[in-house]
Short mmCIF file of C-alpha atoms in Angstrom, two decimals:
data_model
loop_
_atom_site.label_atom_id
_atom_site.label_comp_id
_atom_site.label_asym_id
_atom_site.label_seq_id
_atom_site.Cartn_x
_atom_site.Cartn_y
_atom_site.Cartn_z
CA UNK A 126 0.00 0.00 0.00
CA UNK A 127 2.52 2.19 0.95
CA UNK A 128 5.50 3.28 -1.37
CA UNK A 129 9.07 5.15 -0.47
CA UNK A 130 9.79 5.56 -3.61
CA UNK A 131 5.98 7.34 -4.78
CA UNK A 132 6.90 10.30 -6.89
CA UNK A 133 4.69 12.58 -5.17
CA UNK A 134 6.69 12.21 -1.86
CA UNK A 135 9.32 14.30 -3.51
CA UNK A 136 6.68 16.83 -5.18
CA UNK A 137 4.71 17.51 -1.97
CA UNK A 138 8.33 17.91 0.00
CA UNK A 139 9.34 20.21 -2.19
CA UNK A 140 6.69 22.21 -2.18
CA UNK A 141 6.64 22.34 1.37
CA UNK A 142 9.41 25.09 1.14
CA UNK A 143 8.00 28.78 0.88
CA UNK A 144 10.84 29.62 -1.42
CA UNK A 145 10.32 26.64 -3.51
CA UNK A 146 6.54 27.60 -4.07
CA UNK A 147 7.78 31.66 -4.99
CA UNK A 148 10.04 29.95 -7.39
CA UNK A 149 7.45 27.64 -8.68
CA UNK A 150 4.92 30.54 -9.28
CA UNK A 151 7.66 32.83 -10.74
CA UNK A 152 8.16 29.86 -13.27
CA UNK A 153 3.98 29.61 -14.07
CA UNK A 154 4.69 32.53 -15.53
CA UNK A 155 7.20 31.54 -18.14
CA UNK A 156 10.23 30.20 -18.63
CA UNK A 157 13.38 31.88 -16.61
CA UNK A 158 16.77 31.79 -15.67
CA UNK A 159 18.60 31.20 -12.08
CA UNK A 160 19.55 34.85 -11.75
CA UNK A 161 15.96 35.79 -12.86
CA UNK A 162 14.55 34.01 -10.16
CA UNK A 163 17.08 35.17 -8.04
CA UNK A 164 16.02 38.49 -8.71
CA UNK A 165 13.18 39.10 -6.52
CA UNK A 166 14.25 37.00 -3.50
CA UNK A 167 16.54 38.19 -0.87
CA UNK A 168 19.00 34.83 -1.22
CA UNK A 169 22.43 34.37 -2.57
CA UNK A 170 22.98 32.60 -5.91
CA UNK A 171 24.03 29.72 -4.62
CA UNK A 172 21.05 29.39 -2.75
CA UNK A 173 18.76 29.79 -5.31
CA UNK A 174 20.99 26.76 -7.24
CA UNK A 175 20.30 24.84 -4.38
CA UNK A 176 16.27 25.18 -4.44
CA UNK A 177 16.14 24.67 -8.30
CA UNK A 178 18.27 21.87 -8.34
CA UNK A 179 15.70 20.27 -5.24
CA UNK A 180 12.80 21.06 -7.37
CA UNK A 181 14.62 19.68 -10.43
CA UNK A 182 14.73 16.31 -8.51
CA UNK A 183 11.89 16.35 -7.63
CA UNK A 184 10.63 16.58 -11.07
CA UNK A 185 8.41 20.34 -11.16
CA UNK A 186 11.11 21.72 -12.66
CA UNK A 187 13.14 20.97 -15.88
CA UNK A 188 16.59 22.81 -16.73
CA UNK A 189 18.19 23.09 -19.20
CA UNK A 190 22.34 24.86 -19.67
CA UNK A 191 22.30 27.06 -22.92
CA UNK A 192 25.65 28.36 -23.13
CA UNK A 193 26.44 30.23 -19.72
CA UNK A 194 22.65 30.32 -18.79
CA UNK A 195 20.65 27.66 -17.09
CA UNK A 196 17.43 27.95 -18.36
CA UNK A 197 14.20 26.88 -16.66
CA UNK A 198 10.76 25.42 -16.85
CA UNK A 199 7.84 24.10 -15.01
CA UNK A 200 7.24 20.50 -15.27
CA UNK A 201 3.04 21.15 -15.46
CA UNK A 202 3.08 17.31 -15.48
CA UNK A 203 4.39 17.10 -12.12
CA UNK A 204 2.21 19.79 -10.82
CA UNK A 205 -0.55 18.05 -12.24
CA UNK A 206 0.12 14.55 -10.29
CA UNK A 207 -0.05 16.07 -6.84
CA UNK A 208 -3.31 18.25 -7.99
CA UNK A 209 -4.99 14.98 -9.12
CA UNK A 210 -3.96 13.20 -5.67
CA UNK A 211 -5.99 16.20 -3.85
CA UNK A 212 -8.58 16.49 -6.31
CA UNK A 213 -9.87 12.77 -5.77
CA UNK A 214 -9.30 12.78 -2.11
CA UNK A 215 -11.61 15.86 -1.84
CA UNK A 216 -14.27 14.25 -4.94
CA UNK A 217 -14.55 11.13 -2.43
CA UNK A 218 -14.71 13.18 0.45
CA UNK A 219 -17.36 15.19 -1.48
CA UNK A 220 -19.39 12.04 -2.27
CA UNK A 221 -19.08 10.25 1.25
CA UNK A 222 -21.14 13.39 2.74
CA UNK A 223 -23.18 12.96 -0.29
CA UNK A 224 -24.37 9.76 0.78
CA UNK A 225 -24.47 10.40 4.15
CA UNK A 226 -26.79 13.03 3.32
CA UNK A 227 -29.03 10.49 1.41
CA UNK A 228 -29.23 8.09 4.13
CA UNK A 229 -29.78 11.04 6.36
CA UNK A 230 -32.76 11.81 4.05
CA UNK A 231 -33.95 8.45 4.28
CA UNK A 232 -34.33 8.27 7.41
CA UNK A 233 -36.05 11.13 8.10
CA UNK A 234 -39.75 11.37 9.62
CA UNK A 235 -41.90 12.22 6.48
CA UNK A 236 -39.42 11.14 4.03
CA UNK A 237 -41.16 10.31 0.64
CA UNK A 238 -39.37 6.51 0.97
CA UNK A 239 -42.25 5.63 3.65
CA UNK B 185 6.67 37.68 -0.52
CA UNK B 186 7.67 34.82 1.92
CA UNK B 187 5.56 33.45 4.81
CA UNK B 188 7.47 30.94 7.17
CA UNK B 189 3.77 30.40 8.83
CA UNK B 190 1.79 30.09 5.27
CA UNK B 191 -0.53 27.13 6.04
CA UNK B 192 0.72 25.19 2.82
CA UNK B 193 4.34 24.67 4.21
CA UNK B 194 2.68 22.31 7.01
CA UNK B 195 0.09 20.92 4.87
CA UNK B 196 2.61 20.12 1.60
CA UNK B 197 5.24 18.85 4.70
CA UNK B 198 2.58 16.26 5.72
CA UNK B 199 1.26 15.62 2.71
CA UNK B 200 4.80 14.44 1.55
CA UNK B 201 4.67 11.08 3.84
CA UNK B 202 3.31 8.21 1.63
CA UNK B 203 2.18 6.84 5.58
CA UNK B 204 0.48 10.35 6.05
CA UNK B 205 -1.22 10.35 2.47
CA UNK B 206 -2.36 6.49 3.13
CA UNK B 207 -4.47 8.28 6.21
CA UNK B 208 -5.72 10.52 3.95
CA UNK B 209 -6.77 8.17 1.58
CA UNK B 210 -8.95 6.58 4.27
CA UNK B 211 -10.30 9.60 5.59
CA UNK B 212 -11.22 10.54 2.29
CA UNK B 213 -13.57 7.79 2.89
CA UNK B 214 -15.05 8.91 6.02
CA UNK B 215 -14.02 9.71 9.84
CA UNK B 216 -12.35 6.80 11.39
CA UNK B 217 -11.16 6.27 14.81
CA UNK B 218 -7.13 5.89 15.40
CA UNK B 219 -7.63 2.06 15.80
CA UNK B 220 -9.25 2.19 12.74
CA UNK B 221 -6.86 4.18 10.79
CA UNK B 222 -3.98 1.69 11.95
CA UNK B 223 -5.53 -1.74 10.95
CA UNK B 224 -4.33 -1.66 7.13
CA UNK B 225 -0.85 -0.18 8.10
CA UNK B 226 1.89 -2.13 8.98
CA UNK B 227 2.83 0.03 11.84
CA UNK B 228 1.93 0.22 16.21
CA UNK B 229 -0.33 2.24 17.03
CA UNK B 230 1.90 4.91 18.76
CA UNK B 231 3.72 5.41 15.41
CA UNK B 232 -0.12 5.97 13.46
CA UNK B 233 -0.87 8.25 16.68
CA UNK B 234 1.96 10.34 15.71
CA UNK B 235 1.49 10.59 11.98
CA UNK B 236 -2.10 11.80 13.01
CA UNK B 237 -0.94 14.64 15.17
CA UNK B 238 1.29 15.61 12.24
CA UNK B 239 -1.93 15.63 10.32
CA UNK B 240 -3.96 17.26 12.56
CA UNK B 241 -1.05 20.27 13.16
CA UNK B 242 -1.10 21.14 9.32
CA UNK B 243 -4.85 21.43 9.92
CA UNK B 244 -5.48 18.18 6.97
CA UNK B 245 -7.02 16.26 10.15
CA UNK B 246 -9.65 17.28 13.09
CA UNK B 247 -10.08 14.66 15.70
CA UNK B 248 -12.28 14.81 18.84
CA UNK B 249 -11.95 12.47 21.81
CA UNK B 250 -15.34 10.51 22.52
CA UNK B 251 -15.09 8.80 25.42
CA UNK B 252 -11.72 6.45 24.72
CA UNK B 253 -12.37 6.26 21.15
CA UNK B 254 -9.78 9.56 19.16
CA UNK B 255 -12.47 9.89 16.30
CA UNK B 256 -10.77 11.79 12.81
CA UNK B 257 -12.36 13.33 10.06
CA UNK B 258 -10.91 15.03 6.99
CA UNK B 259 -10.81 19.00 6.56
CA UNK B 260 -11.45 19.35 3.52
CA UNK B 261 -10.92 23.43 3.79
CA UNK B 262 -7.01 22.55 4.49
CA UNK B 263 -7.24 19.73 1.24
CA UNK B 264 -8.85 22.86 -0.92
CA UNK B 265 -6.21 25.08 0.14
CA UNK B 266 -3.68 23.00 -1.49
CA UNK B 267 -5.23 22.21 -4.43
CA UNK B 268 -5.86 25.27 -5.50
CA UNK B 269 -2.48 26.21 -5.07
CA UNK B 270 -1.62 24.16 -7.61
CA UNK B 271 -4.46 24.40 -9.93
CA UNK B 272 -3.74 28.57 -10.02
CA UNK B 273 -0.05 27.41 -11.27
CA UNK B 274 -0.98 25.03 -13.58
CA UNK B 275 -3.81 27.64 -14.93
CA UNK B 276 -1.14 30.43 -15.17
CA UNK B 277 1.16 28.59 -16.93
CA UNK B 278 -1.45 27.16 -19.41
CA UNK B 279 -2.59 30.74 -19.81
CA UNK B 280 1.00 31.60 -20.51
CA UNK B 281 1.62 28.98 -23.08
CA UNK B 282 -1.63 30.14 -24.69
CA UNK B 283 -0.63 33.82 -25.19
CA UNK B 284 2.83 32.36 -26.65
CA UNK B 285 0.70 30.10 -29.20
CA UNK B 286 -0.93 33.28 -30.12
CA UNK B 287 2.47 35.46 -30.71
CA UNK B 288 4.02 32.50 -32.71
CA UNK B 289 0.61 32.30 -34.96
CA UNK B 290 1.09 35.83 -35.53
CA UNK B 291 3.92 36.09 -36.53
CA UNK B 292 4.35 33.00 -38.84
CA UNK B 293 4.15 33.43 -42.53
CA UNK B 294 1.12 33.79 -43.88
CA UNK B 295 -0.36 35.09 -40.97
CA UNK B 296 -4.17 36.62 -41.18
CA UNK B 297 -2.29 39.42 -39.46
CA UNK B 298 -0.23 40.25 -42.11
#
């Protein structure tokens, strides 16, 4: 049932980092470079490396060296995994207290069912 | 632009424990006590204890004590959080690769801008 090795252990840690996510949504924007993500946070360089290359592993992020620039790109398929996982957890959730609420209704003095 | 307390760092920590997401998975299906919650895992019942408390301190989890049974249910407010965190970035970035369709259409040969 359970398994170490489930991509989405790596997604969700990654994401658990408030820099990670600020790099993340600087990257749903378009395609950038290390320094320009740099840019607007108050971290070194090296830093910055250090977050990409986590969220590279990860797989949300692809990069990609062109010449002295490492360019890079949000992996929407990634993204998409770990908004699936929630998605259904919440659609079941959504149609437990759906039938909850039938039974509920069932059971109910003056219900039609009677 | 950072938030050390954002909600999602706890909830995307938690989230990122396949034991954790296995809990989820069965709350998804409706509250359950502790005991209940441990059966199918291959774990005691101090480790699931702990794995809920994780759960319950990124706000994913709500339990109530009645009488000796620790009852849990879902929040799905915490779930929803999450999710559409990621389903703004995925949107942006689909919105993004849209607008860069359009440019490219434009200005190919033999545009119907031309």
């Amino acid at each position: 049932m359970l398994n170490q090795s489930d991509p989405l252990n790596a997604v969700f840690r990654a994401l658990a980092e408030p820099t990670r996510r600020a790099i993340v949504l600087q990257l749903s924007r378009g395609r950038a470079s290390v320094s320009d993500l740099a840019a607007p946070l108050d971290l070194s360089l090296a830093a910055v490396v250090q977050h990409v290359q986590a969220l590279e592993e990860s797989g949300l992020v692809r990069t990609q060296k062109l010449g002295r620039v490492r360019s890079c790109e949000l992996n929407s398929e990634a993204l998409g995994l770990a908004e699936q996982w929630l998605s259904q957890r919440r659609l079941q959730w959504e149609a437990h207290f759906d039938r909850l609420g039938a039974v509920l209704a069932e059971d109910a003095p003056g219900s039609s069912s009677e």
